[in-house]
Short mmCIF file of C-alpha atoms in Angstrom, two decimals:
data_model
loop_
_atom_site.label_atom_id
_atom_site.label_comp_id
_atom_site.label_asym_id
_atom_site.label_seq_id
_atom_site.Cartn_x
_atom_site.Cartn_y
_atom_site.Cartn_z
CA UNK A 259 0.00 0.00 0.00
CA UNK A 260 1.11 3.16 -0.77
CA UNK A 261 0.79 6.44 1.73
CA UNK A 262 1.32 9.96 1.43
CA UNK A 263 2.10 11.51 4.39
CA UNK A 264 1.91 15.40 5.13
CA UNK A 265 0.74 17.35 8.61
CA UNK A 266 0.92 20.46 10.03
CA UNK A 267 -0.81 22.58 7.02
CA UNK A 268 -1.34 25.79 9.42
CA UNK A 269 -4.53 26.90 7.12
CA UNK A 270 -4.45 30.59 7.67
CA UNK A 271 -1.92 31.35 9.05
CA UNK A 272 0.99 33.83 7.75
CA UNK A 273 4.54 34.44 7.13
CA UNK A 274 5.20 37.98 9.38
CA UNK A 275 2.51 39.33 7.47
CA UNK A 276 2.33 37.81 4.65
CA UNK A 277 -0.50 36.69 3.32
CA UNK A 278 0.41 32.59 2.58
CA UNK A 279 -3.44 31.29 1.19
CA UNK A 280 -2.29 31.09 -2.63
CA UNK A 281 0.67 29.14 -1.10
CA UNK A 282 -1.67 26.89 0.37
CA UNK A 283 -3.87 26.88 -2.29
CA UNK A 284 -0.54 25.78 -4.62
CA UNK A 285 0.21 23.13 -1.96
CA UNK A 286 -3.55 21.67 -2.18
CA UNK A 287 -2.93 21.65 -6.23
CA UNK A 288 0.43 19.86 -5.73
CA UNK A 289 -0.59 17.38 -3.03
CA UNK A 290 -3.23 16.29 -5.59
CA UNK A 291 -1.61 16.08 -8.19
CA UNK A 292 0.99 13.85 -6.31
CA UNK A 293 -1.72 11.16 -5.25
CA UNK A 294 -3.05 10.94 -8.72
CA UNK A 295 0.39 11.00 -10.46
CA UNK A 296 2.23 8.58 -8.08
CA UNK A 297 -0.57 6.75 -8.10
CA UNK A 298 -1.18 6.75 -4.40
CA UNK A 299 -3.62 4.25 -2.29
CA UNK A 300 -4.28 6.72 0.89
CA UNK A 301 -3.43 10.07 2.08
CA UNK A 302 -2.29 10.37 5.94
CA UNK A 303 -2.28 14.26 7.57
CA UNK A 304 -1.27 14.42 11.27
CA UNK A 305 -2.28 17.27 12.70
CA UNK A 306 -2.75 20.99 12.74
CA UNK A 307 -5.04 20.97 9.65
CA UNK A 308 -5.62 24.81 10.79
CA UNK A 309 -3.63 27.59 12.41
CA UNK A 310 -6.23 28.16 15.21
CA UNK A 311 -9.36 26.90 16.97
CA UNK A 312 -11.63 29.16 15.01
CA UNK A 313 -10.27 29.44 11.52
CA UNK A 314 -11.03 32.96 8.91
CA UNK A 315 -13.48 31.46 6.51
CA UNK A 316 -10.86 31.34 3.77
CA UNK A 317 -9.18 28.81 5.43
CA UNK A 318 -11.86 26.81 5.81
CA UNK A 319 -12.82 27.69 2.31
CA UNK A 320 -9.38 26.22 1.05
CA UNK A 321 -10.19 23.05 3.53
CA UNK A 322 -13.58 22.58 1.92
CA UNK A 323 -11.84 22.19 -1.48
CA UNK A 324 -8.76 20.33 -0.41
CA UNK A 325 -11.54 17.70 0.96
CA UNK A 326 -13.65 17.85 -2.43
CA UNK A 327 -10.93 17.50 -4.23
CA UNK A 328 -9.61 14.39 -2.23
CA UNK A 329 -12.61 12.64 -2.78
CA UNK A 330 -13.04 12.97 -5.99
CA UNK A 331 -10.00 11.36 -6.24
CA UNK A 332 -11.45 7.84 -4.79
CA UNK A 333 -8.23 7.65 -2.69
CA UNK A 334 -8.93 7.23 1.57
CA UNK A 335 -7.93 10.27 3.27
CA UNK A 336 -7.27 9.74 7.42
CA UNK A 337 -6.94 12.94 9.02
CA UNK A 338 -6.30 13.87 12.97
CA UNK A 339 -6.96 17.15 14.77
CA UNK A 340 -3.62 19.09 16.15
CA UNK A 341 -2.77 20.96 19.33
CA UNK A 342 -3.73 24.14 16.59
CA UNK A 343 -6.82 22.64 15.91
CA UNK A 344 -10.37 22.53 17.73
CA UNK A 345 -10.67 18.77 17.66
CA UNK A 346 -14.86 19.51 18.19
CA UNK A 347 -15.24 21.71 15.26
CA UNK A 348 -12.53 19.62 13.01
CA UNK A 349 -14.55 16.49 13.64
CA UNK A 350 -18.29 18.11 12.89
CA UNK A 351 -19.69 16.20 10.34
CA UNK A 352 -17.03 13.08 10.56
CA UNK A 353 -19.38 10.74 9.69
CA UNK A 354 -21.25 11.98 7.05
CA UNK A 355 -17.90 13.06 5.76
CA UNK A 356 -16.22 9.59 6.20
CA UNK A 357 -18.79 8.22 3.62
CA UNK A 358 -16.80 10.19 0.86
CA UNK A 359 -13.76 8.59 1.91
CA UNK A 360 -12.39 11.40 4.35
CA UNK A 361 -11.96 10.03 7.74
CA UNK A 362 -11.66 12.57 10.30
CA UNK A 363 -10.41 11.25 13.67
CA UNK A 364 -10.60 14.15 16.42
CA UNK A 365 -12.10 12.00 19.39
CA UNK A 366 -9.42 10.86 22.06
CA UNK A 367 -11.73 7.95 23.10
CA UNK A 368 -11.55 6.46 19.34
CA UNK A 369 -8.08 5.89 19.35
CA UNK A 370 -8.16 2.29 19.42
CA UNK A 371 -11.14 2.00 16.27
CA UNK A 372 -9.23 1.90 13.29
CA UNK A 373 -9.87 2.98 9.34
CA UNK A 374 -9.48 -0.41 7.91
CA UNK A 375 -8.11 -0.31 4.59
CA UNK A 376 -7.37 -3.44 2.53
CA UNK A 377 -4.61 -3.74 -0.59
CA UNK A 378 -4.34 -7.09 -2.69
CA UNK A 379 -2.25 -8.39 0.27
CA UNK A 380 -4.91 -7.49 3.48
CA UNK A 381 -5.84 -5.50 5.80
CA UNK A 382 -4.10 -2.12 7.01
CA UNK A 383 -5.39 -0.81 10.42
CA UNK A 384 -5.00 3.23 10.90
CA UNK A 385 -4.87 4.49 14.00
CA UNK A 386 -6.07 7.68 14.94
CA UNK A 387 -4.13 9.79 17.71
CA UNK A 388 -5.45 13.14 17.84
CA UNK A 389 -3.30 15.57 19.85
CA UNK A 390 -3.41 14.20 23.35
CA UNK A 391 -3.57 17.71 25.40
CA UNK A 392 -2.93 15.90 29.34
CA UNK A 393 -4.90 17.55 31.74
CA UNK A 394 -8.41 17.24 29.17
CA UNK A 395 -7.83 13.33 28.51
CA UNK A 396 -5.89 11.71 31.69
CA UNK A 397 -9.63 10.78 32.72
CA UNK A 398 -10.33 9.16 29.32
CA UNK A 399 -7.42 6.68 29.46
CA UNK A 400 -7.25 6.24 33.47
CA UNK A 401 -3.79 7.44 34.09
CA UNK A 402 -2.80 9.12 37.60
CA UNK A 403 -0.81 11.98 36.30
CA UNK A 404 -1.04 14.39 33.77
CA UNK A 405 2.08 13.89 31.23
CA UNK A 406 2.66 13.26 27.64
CA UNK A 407 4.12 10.32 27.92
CA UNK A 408 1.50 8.60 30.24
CA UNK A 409 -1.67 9.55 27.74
CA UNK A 410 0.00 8.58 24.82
CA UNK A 411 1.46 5.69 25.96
CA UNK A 412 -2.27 4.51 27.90
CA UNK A 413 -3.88 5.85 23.72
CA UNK A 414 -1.04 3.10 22.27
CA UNK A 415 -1.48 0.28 24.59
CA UNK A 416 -5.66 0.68 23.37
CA UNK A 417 -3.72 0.52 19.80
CA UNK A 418 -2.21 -2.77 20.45
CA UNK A 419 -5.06 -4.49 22.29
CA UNK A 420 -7.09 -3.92 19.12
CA UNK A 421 -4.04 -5.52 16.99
CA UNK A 422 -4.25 -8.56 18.52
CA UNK A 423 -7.28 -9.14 17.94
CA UNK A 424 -7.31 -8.79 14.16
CA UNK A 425 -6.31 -11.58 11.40
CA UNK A 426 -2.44 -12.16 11.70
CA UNK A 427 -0.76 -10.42 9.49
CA UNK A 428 -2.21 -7.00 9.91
CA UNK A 429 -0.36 -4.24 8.96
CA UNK A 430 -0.56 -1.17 11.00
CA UNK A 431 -0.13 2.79 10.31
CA UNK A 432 -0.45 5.52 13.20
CA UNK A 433 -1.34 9.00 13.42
CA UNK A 434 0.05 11.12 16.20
CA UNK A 435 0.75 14.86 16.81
CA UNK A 436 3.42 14.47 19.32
CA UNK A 437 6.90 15.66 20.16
CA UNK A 438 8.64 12.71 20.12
CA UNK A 439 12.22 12.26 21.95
CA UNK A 440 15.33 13.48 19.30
CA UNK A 441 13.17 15.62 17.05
CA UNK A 442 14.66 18.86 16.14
CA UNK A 443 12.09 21.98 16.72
CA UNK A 444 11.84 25.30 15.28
CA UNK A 445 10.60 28.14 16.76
CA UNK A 446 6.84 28.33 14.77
CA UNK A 447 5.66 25.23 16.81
CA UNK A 448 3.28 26.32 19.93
CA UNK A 449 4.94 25.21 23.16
CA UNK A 450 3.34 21.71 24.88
CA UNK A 451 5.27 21.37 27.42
CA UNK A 452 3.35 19.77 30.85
CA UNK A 453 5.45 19.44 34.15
CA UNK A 454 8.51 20.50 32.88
CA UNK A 455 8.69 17.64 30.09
CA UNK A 456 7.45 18.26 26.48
CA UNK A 457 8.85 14.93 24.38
CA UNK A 458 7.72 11.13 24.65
CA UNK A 459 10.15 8.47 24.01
CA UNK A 460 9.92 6.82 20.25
CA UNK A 461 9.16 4.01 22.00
CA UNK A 462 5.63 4.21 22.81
CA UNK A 463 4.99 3.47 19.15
CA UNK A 464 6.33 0.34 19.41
CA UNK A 465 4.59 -2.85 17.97
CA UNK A 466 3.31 -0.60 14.45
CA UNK A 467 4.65 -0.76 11.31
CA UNK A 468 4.44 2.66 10.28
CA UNK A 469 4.08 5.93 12.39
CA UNK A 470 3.28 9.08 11.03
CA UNK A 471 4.14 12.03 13.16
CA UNK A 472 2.78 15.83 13.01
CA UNK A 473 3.52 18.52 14.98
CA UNK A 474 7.34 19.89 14.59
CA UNK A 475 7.66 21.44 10.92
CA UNK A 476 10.93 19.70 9.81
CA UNK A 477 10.78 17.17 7.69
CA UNK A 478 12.95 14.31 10.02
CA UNK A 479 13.26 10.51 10.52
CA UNK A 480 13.36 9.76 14.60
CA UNK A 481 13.50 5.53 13.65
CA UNK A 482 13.31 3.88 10.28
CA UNK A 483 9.43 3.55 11.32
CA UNK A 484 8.27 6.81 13.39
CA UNK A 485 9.39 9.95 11.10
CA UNK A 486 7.88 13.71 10.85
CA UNK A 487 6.59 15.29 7.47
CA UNK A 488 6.93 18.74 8.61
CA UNK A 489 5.14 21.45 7.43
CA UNK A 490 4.57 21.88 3.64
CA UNK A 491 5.28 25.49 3.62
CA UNK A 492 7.63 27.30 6.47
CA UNK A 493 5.81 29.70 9.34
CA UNK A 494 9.03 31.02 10.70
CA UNK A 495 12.60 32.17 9.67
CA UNK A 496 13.61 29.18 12.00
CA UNK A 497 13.00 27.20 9.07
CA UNK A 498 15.35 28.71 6.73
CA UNK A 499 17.30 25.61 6.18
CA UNK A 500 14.25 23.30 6.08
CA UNK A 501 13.57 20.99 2.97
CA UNK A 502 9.86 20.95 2.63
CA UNK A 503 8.41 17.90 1.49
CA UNK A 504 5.86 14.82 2.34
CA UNK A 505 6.52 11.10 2.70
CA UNK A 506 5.35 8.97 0.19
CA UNK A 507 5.81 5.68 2.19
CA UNK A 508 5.51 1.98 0.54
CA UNK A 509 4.75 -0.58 2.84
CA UNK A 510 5.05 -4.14 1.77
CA UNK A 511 2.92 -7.16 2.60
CA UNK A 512 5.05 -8.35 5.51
CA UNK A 513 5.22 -4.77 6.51
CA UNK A 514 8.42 -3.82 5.28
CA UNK A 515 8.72 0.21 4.29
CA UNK A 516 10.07 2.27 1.78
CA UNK A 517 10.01 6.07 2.14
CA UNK A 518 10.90 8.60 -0.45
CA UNK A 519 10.94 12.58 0.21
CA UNK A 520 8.85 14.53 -1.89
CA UNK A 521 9.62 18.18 -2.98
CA UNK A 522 6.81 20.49 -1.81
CA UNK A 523 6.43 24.06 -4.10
CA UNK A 524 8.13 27.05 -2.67
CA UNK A 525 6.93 30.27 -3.02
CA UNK A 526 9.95 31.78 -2.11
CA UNK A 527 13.14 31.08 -0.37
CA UNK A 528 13.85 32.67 3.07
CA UNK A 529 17.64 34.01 4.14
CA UNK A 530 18.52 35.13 7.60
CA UNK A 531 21.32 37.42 7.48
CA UNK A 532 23.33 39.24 9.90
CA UNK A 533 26.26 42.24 9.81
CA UNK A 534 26.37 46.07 10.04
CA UNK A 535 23.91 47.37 7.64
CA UNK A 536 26.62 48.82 5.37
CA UNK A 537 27.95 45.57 5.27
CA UNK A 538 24.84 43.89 4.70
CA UNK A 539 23.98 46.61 1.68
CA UNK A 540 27.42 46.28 0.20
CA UNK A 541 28.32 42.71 0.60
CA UNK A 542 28.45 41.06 -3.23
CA UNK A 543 27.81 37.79 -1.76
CA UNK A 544 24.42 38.35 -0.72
CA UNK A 545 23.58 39.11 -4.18
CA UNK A 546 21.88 35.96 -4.42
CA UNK A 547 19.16 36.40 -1.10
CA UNK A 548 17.81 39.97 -3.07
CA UNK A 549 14.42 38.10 -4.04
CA UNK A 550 14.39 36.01 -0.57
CA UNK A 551 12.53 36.78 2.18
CA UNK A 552 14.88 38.03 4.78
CA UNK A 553 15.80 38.32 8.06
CA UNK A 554 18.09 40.78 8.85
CA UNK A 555 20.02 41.01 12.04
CA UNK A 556 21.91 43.95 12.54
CA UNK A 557 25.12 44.07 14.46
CA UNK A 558 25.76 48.17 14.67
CA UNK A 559 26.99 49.65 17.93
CA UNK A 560 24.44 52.35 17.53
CA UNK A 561 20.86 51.94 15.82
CA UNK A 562 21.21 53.09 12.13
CA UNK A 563 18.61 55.57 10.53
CA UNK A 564 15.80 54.27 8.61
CA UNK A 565 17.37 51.13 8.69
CA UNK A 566 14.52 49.41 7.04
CA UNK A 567 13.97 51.70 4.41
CA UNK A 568 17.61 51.25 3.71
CA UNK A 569 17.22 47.32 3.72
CA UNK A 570 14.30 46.78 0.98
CA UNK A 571 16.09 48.73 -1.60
CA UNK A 572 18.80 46.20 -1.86
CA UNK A 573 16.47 43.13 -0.41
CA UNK A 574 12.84 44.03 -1.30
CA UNK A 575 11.15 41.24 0.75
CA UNK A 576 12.94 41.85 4.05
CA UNK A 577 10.41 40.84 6.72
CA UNK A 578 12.07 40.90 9.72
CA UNK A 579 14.32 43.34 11.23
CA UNK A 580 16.48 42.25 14.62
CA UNK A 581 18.87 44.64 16.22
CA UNK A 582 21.64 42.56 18.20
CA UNK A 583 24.37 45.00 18.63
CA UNK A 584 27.67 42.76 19.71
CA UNK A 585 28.00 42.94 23.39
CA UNK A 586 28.62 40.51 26.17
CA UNK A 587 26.07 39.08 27.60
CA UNK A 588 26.82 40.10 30.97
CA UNK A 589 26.55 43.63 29.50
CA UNK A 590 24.12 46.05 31.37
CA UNK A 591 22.53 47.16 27.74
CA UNK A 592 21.83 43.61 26.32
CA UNK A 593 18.02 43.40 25.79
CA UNK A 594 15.65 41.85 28.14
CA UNK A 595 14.49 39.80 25.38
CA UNK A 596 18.38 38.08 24.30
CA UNK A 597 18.59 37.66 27.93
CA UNK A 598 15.56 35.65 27.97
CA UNK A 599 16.26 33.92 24.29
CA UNK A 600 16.04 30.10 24.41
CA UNK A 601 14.90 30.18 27.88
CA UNK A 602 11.32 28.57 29.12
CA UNK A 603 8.79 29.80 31.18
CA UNK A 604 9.67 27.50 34.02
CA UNK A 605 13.22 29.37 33.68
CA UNK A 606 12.51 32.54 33.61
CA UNK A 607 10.09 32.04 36.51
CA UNK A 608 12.55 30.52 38.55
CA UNK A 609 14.94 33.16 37.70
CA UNK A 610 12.60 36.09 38.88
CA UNK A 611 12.27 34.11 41.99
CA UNK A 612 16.18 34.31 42.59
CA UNK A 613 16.25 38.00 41.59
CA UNK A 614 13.68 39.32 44.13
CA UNK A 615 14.50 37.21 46.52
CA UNK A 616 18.62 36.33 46.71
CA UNK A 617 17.90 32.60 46.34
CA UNK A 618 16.00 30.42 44.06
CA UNK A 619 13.28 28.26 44.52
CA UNK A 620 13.53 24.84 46.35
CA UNK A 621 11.97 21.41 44.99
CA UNK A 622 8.89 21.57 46.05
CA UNK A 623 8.66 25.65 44.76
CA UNK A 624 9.54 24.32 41.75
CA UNK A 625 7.13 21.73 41.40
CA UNK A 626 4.42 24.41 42.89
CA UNK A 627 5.74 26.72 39.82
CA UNK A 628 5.25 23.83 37.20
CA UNK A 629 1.89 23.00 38.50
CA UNK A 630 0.88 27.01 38.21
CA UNK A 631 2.29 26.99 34.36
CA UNK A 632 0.54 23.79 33.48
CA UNK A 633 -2.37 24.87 34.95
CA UNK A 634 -2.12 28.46 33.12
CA UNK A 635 -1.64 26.58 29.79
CA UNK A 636 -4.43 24.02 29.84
CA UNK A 637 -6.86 26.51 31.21
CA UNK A 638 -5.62 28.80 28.19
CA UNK A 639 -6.62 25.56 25.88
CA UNK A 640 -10.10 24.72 27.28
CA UNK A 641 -10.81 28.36 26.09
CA UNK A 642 -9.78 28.31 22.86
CA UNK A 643 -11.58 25.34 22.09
CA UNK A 644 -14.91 26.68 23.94
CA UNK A 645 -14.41 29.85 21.53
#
């Protein structure tokens, strides 16, 4: 059977600004294209179908014809909701939708029914993980304490039991919008982090043949059988070095695999660059990042005028501007917000504690810290969803 996996579409959402829906659009076009060139037998997307809960109507729009489109195809589509996503207003309709061949699987409790597809060799069982968000599903699959790894693990083991029980021979696919243990994020993926701890280990997945991941954009391989698409089109400068593509996965009656990286359109490249902005407007070898989109970091001692203005004559598409004069980082002037750069909420909290107080927290002010954050963030996700 052969799959084509992509995730983390991010319907609506732009590029600092930018308006990416005719990027989408181009990426619906080419992912259709690809299942009817390459002659594809199902279509897999895990995760983050939208940007947020409650989606501009374009979006949905663009979704509306991305699912037409599919079906008219005759080729099985298995979708999942994302931590982006509402899973409630994603899954509306499911049903009558799954008739056409577009199975939409947003409810946590499902996750052991499979989408049964069947190829001239049997059966293939897909498995539905929608994003797991702790604190709303720990009830659902009975485990003591909120954590990734716990629900996901408790969703798998509901995975396997159903295994068992189907003919030998079997093959299995799962859906999950995770972040799994040696993943590489960027910086457009929302934060999941519960008690201190935002990755699972790839084994949880264990006893599947095939496990396709959404949720961090890059396109990566964590095992030979548990691999990310990424994101078709890149949401942050992050992603500068990113290849964007889908898997288009073979997997062979005994469950064997063979994965080949597919080229996703690019509407334009992005360069992150970084100097003095005389340098930056004089340098020949940036000659080549003038139709990029651009991020330009600039180094001067004192703030230039207009730098900006300056910028887009030479670099017309320049979307970002970052002033990072070189200075210590012990240095009185550095920003507040390099200071806090790569640092997590638990961090900085814990920091703020030392600074008012001479001493930072203990263990258990910690743990009364992490409980406050996870508490701050799940609240913050019941409300989106109730929007």
């Amino acid at each position: 059977m052969r799959l084509l996996h992509t995730s983390d579409w991010h319907l609506g959402r732009a590029f600092h600004r930018v308006n990416m829906l005719g990027a989408q659009a181009e990426f619906i076009g080419h992912l259709v294209s690809t299942v009817r060139e390459r002659e594809v037998d199902a279509v897999v997307v895990s995760g983050d179908v939208y940007d947020r809960a409650v989606p501009p109507l374009a979006a949905v729009e663009l979704f509306d014809d991305a699912l037409h489109r599919l079906a008219a195809l005759g080729v099985p589509t298995v979708m999942i909701s994302g931590n982006h996503d509402s899973a409630r207003r994603l899954g509306v309709g499911a049903g009558l939708i799954g008739r056409a061949g577009i199975h939409l699987r947003t409810d946590p409790s499902a996750a052991g029914t499979p989408v049964v597809l069947a190829d001239a060799h049997g059966d293939v069982a897909f498995y539905g993980l929608p994003y797991l968000e702790p604190a709303l599903v720990k009830d659902e699959f009975g485990v003591a304490k909120a954590g990734h790894e716990a629900v996901l693990a408790a969703a798998m083991e509901r995975v396997r039991a159903d295994l068992a029980a189907r003919p030998r021979g079997t093959r299995s696919v799962v859906l999950a919008h995770a972040f799994v243990t040696g993943g590489e994020p960027s910086d457009s993926e929302r934060d999941i982090t519960v008690g201190g701890v935002a990755s699972v280990p790839a084994g949880v997945f264990d006893g599947v043949d095939y496990v396709a991941l959404g949720h961090l954009h890059g396109c990566q391989t964590i095992t030979e059988r548990v691999r990310y698409s990424g994101s078709p089109l890149p949401y942050s400068f992050s992603e500068a070095q990113h290849r964007k593509t889908m898997w288009l996965v073979d997997l062979g009656a005994d469950g064997s695999l063979d994965a080949e990286r597919l080229d996703c359109p690019v509407p334009r490249a992005l360069a992150r660059i970084r100097g003095t902005l005389e340098d930056l407007l004089a340098d020949p070898g940036l000659t080549r990042y003038e139709d990029a989109w651009v991020e330009a970091t600039l180094t001067d001692a004192v703030r230039p005028a207009e730098p900006m203005a300056r910028l887009t004559e030479r670099f017309p598409h320049t979307l970002s501007l970052v002033f990072a004069p070189e200075r210590a980082p012990d240095d009185p002037d550095v920003s507040y917000a390099r200071r806090l750069a790569g640092r997590s909420d638990q961090e900085i909290a814990e920091d703020f504690v030392a600074h008012v107080r001479g001493a930072g927290p203990d263990p258990r002010e910690r743990g009364v810290l992490r409980d406050a954050l996870d508490a701050v963030r799940a609240d913050d996700v019941v409300r989106e969803v109730a929007r």
